[in-house]
Coordinates of C-alpha atoms in Angstrom, one line a residue:
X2 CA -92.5 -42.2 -30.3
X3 CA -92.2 -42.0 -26.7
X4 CA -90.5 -39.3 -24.9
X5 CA -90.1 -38.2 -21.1
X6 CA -89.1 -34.8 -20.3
X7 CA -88.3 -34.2 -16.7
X8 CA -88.7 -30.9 -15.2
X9 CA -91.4 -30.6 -17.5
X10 CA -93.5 -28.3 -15.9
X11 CA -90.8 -25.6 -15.7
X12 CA -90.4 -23.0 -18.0
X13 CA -88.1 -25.3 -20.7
X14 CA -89.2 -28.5 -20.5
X15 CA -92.9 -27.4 -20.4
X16 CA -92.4 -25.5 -24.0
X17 CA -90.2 -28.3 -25.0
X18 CA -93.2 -30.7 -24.6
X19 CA -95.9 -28.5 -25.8
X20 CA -94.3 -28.0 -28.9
X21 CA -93.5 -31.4 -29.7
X22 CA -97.2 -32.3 -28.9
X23 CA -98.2 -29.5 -31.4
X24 CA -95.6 -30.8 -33.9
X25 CA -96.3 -34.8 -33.2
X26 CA -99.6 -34.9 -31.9
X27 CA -99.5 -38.6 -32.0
X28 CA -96.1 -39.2 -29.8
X29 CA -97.2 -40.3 -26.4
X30 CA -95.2 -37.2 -24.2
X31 CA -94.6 -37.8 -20.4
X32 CA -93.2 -35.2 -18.3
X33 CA -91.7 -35.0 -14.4
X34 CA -91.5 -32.3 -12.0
X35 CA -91.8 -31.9 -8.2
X36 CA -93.2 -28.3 -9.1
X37 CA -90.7 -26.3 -6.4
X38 CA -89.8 -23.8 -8.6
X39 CA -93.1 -20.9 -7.7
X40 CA -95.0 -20.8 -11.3
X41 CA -94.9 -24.2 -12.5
X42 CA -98.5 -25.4 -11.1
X43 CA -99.5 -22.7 -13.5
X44 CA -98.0 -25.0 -16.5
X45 CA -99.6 -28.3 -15.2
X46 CA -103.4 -27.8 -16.9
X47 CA -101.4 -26.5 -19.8
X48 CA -99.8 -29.5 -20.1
X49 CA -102.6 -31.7 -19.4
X50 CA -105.1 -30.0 -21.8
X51 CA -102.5 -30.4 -24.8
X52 CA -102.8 -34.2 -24.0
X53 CA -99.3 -34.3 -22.4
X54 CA -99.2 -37.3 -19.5
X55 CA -98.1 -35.1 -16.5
X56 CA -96.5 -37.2 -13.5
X57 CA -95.4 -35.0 -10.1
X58 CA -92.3 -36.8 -8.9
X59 CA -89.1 -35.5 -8.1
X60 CA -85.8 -36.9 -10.3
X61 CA -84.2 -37.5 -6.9
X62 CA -86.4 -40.5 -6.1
X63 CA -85.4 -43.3 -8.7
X64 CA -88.7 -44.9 -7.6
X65 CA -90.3 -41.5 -8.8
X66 CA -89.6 -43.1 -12.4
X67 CA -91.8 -45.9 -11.5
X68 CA -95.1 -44.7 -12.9
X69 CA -93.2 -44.3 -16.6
X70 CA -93.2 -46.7 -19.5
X71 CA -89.8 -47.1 -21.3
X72 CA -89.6 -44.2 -23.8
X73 CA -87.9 -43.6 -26.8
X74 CA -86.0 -41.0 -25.3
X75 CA -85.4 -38.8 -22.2
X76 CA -85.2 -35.3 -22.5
X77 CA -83.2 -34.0 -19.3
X78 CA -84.3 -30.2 -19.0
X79 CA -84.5 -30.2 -14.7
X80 CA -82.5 -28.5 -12.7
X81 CA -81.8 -26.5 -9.7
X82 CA -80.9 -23.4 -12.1
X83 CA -79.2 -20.9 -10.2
X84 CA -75.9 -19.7 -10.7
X85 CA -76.5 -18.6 -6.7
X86 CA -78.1 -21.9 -5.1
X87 CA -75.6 -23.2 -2.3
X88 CA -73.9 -20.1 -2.0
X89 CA -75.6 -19.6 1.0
X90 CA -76.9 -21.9 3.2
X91 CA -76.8 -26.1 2.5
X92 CA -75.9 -26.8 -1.4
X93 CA -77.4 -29.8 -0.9
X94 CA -80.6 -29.8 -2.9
X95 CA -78.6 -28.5 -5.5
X96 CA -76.2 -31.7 -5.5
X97 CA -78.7 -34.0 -5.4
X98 CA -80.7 -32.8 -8.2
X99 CA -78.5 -31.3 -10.3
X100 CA -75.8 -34.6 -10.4
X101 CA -77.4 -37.8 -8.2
X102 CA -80.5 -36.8 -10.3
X103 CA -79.1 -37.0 -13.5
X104 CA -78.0 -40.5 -12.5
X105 CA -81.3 -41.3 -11.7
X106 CA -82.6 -40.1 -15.6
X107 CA -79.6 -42.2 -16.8
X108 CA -80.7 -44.9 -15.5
X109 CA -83.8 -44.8 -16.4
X110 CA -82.7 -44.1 -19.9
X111 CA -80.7 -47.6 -19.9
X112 CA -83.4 -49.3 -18.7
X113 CA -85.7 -48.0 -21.4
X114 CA -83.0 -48.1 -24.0
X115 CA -83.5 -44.6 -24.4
X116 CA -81.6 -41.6 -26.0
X117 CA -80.8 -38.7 -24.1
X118 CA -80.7 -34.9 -24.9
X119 CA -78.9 -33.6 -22.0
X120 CA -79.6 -29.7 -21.0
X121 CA -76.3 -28.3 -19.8
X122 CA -75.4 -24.8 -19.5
X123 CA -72.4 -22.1 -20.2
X124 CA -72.1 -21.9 -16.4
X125 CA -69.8 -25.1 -17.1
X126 CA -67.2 -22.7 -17.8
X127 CA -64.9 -20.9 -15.0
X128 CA -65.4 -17.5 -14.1
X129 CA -62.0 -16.8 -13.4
X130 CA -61.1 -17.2 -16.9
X131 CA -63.8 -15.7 -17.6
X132 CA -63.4 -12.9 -16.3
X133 CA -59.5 -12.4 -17.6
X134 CA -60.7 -12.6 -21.6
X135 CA -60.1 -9.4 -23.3
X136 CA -62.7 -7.1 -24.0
X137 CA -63.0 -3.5 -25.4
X138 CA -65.3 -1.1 -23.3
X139 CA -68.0 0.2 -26.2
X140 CA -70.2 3.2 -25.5
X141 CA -73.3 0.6 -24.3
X142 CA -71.3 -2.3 -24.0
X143 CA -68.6 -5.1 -23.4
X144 CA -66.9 -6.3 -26.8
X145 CA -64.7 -9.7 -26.6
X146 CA -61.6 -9.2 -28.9
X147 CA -60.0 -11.5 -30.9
X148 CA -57.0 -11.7 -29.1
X149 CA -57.3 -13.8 -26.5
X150 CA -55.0 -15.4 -23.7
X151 CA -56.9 -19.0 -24.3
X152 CA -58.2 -21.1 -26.9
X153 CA -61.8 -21.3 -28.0
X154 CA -62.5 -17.9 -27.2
X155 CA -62.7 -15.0 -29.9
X156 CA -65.3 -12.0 -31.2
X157 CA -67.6 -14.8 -31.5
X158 CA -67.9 -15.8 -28.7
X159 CA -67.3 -19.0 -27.1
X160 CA -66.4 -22.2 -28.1
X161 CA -66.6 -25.4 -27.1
X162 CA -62.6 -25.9 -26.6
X163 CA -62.4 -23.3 -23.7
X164 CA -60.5 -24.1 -21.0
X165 CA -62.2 -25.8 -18.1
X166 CA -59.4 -25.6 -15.2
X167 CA -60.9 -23.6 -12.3
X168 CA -64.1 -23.0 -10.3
X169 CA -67.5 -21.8 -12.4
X170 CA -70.2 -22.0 -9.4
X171 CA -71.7 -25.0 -7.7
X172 CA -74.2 -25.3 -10.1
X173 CA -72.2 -25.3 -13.1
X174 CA -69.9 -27.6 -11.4
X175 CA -73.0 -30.1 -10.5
X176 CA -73.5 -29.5 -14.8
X177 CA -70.4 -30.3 -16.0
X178 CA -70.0 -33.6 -13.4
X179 CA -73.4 -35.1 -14.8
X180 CA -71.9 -34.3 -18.8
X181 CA -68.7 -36.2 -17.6
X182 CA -70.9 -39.1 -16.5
X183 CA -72.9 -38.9 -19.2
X184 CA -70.5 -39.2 -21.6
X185 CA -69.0 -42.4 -19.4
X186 CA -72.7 -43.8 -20.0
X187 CA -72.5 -43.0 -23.7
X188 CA -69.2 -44.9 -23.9
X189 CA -69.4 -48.0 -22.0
X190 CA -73.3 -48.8 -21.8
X191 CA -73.8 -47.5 -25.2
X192 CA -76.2 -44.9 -24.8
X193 CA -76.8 -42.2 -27.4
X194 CA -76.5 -38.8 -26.1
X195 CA -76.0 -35.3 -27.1
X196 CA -74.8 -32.5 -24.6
X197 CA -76.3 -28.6 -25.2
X198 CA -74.2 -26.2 -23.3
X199 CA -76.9 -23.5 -23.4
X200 CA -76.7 -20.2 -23.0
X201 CA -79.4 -17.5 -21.3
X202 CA -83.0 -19.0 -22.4
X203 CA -85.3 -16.8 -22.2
X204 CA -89.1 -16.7 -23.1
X205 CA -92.9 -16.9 -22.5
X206 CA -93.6 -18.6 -19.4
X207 CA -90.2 -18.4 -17.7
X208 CA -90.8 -16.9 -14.2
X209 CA -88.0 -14.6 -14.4
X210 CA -85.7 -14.1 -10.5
X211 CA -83.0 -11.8 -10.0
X212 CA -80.9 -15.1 -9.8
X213 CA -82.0 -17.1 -12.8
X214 CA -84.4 -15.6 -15.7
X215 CA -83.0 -12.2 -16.1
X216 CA -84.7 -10.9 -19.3
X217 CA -88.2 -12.1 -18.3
X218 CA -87.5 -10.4 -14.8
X219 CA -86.2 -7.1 -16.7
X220 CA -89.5 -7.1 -18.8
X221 CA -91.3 -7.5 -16.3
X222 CA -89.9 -4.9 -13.9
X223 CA -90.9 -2.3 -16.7
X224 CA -94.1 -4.2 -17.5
X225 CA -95.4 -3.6 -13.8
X226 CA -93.7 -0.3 -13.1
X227 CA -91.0 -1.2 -11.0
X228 CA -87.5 -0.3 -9.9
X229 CA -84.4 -2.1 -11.2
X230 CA -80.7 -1.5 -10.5
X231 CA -77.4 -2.2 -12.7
X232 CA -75.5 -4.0 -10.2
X233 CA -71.7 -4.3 -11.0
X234 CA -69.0 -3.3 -13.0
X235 CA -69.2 0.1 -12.4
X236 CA -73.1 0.4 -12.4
X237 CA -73.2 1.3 -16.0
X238 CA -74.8 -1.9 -17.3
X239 CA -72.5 -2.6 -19.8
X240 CA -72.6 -6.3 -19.2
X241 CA -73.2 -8.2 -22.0
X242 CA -75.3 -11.7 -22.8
X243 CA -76.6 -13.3 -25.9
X244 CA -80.2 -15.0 -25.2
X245 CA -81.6 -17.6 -26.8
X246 CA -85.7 -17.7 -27.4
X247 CA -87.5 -20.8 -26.2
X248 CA -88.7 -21.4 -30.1
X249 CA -85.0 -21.0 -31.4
X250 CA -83.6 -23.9 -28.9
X251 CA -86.8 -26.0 -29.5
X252 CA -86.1 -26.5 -33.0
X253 CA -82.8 -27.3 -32.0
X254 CA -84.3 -30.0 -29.8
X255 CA -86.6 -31.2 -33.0
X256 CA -83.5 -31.9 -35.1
X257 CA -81.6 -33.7 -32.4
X258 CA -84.5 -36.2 -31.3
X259 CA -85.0 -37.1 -34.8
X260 CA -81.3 -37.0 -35.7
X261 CA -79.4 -38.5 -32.6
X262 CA -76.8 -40.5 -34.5
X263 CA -75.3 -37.1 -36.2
X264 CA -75.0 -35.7 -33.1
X265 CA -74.2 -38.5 -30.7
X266 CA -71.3 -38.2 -28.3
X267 CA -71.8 -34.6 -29.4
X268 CA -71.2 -31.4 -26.9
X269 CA -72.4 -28.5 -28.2
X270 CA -73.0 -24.7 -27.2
X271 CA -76.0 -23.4 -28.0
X272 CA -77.1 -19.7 -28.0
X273 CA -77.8 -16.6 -29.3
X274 CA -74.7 -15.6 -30.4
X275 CA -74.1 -11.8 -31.3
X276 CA -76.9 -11.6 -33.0
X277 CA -79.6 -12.1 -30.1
X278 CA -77.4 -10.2 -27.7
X279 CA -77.3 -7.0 -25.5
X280 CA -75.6 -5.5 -22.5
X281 CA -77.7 -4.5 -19.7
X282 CA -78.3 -1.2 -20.9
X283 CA -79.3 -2.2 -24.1
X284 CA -82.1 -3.9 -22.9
X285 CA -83.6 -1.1 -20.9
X286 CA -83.6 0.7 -24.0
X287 CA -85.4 -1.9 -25.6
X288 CA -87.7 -2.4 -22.7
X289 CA -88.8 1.5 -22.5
X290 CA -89.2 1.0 -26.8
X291 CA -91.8 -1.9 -26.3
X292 CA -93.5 -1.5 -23.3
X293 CA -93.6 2.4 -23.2
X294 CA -92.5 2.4 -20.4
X295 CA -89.2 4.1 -17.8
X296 CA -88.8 3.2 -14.4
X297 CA -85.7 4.2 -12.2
X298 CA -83.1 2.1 -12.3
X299 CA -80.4 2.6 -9.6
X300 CA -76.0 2.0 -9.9
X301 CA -74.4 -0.5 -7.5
X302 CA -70.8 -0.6 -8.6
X303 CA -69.5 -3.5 -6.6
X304 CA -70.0 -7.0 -8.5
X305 CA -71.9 -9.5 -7.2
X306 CA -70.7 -13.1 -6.7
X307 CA -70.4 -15.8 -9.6
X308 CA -71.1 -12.6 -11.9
X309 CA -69.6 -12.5 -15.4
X310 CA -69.1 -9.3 -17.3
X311 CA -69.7 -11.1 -21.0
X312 CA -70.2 -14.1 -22.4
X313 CA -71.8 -14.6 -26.2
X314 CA -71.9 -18.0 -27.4
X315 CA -69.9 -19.2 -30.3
X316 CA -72.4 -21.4 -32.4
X317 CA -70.0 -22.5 -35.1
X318 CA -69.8 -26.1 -34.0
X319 CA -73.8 -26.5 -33.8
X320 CA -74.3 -25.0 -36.8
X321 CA -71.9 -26.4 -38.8
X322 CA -73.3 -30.3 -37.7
X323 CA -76.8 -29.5 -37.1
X324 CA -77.7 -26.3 -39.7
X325 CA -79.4 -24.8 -36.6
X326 CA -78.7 -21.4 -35.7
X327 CA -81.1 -18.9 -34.2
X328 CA -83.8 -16.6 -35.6
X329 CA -85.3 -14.7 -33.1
X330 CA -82.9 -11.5 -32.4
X331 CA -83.5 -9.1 -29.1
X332 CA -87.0 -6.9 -30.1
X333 CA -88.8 -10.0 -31.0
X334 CA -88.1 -11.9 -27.9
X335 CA -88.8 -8.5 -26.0
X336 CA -92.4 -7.9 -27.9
X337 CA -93.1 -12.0 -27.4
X338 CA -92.7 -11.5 -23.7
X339 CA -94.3 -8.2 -23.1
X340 CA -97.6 -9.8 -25.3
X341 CA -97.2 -12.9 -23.3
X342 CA -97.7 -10.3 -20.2
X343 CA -100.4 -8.9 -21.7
X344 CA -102.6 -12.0 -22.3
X345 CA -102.0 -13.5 -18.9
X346 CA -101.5 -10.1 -16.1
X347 CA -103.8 -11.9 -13.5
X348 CA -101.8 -15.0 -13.3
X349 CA -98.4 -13.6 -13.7
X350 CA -98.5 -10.4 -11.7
X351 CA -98.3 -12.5 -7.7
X352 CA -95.4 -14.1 -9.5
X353 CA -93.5 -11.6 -11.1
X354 CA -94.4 -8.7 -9.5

């Protein structure tokens, strides 16, 4: 098998690929990245000592593709991934990767024949709405409740069925335009695709921002002794996410390469659920519990822009077509971070520190 990952030297598609060449040493792996994101050269002579074909190209440039063979399938992992970018300044960049890029990688895929696993995210749906779900207020946490104003929302989080009327960000808008093309590809060219609304990934080798990458950025903040602040809501970091380990979504990924007809068409969440979840405060106390560690961490009570107070994915659909749920819960993926810290301090501390 043939397979191209594109933003494969970032923090997903790099695992992605590294896994699958662990798994199937003998499929010929490609991946392309135009290594922007700060981190990723560090993922380049991973890649290349594991065999994997690296290319440095940029999935704006369709002429970027030129260097690859047809594959088997494309695995679309790149992205301009913060729920921030063109808030401020030109959105451009963000456009043209996140959506004209896509097209690009669909194109490429029908010229190869190839399937596509599409990475999409839970930014896809509005904030406003959102926002209005009810909750109950718990001692270190936001709760949803089962009664709620819309479908596809209830104590477990949600579903793929939620409402999708009103604004979400300008990167989960550029998200949810490339799924609508790609499901006009699937239809009328005939492509087979499956559509993972993901949740917060998190893992080894993510190079954690205050924007995008908050549990590797709140490890690390303790790791290297720094200060941290629980910015909205009141300040009392009650806000709530499930996160899903890089492993968990990977063998996701596995089943869906080698199974693309069950799941064809397909759009489904994927993420921790309320299992692998925890609010803000949660996490410190986790933090302090693994690394040994207590830094100050400061209140802001104003929210911030684009901010949710809770969202936990409902992985009933996934689960019920694929078997897949996660297995990694919140003090695993805490202790595989903090030893991932450990093993590589030199490298990672100009980065995350």
């Amino acid at each position: 098998m043939k397979i191209l990952i594109t933003g494969g030297a970032g923090f997903v598609g790099s695992s992605l690929a590294l896994s699958l060449k662990t798994d199937y040493p003998q499929y010929e792996i490609f991946v392309l990245d135009n290594l922007k994101r700060k981190g990723s050269e560090l993922n380049v002579a991973r890649l290349t000592k594991a065999g994997i074909q690296f290319v440095h190209g940029d999935i704006r440039n369709k002429e970027d593709f030129d260097p690859i063979p047809p594959v088997d399938t494309l695995i679309e992992a790149s992205a301009e991934p913060s729920v921030l970018a063109g808030l401020t300044g030109t959105p451009d960049y963000l456009i043209n990767t996140n959506l004209f890029g896509t097209v690009n990688c669909l194109n490429f895929a029908l010229k190869s024949k190839a399937n596509v696993i599409f990475l999409s995210t839970s930014r896809v749906y509005p904030i406003k709405t959102i926002e209005t779900l009810n909750f109950d207020e718990h001692e270190t946490r936001f709760v949803l409740s089962d009664e709620q104003p819309v479908p596809g929302v209830s104590s477990k989080g949600i579903a793929e069925n939620f409402p999708l009327d009103g604004a979400r960000s300008l990167y989960g808008t550029t998200k949810l335009a490339s799924e609508l093309i790609i499901q006009e590809y699937q239809e009328f060219f005939g492509l087979k695709t499956v559509i993972n609304r993901c949740g917060v990934i998190t893992g080894p080798w993510q190079m954690g921002k205050v924007d995008q990458g908050v549990m590797v950025l709140w490890i690390a903040k303790h790791y290297f002794e720094q200060q941290l602040a629980y910015i909205g809501y009141g300040g009392t970091g009650k806000q709530t996410r499930d996160m899903l380990h890089i492993a968990d979504l990977y063998r996701l990924i596995d089943w869906e390469l080698h199974n693309i007809d069950q799941v064809n068409g397909q759009i489904l969440n994927a993420g921790g659920g309320n299992e692998s979840s925890a609010s803000l405060q949660e996490l410190t106390k986790i933090c302090q519990e693994v690394t040994g560690k207590t830094i100050p961490i400061s209140s802001v009570a104003e929210n911030r822009a684009a901010d949710i107070r809770l969202y936990i994915t409902d992985n009933t659909k996934v689960t019920k077509l694929t078997g897949w749920k996660p297995e990694l819960g919140m003090k695993e993926i805490v202790t595989d971070i903090t030893k991932w810290l450990d093993e590589n301090r030199a490298a990672l501390e100009p980065i995350l520190k």
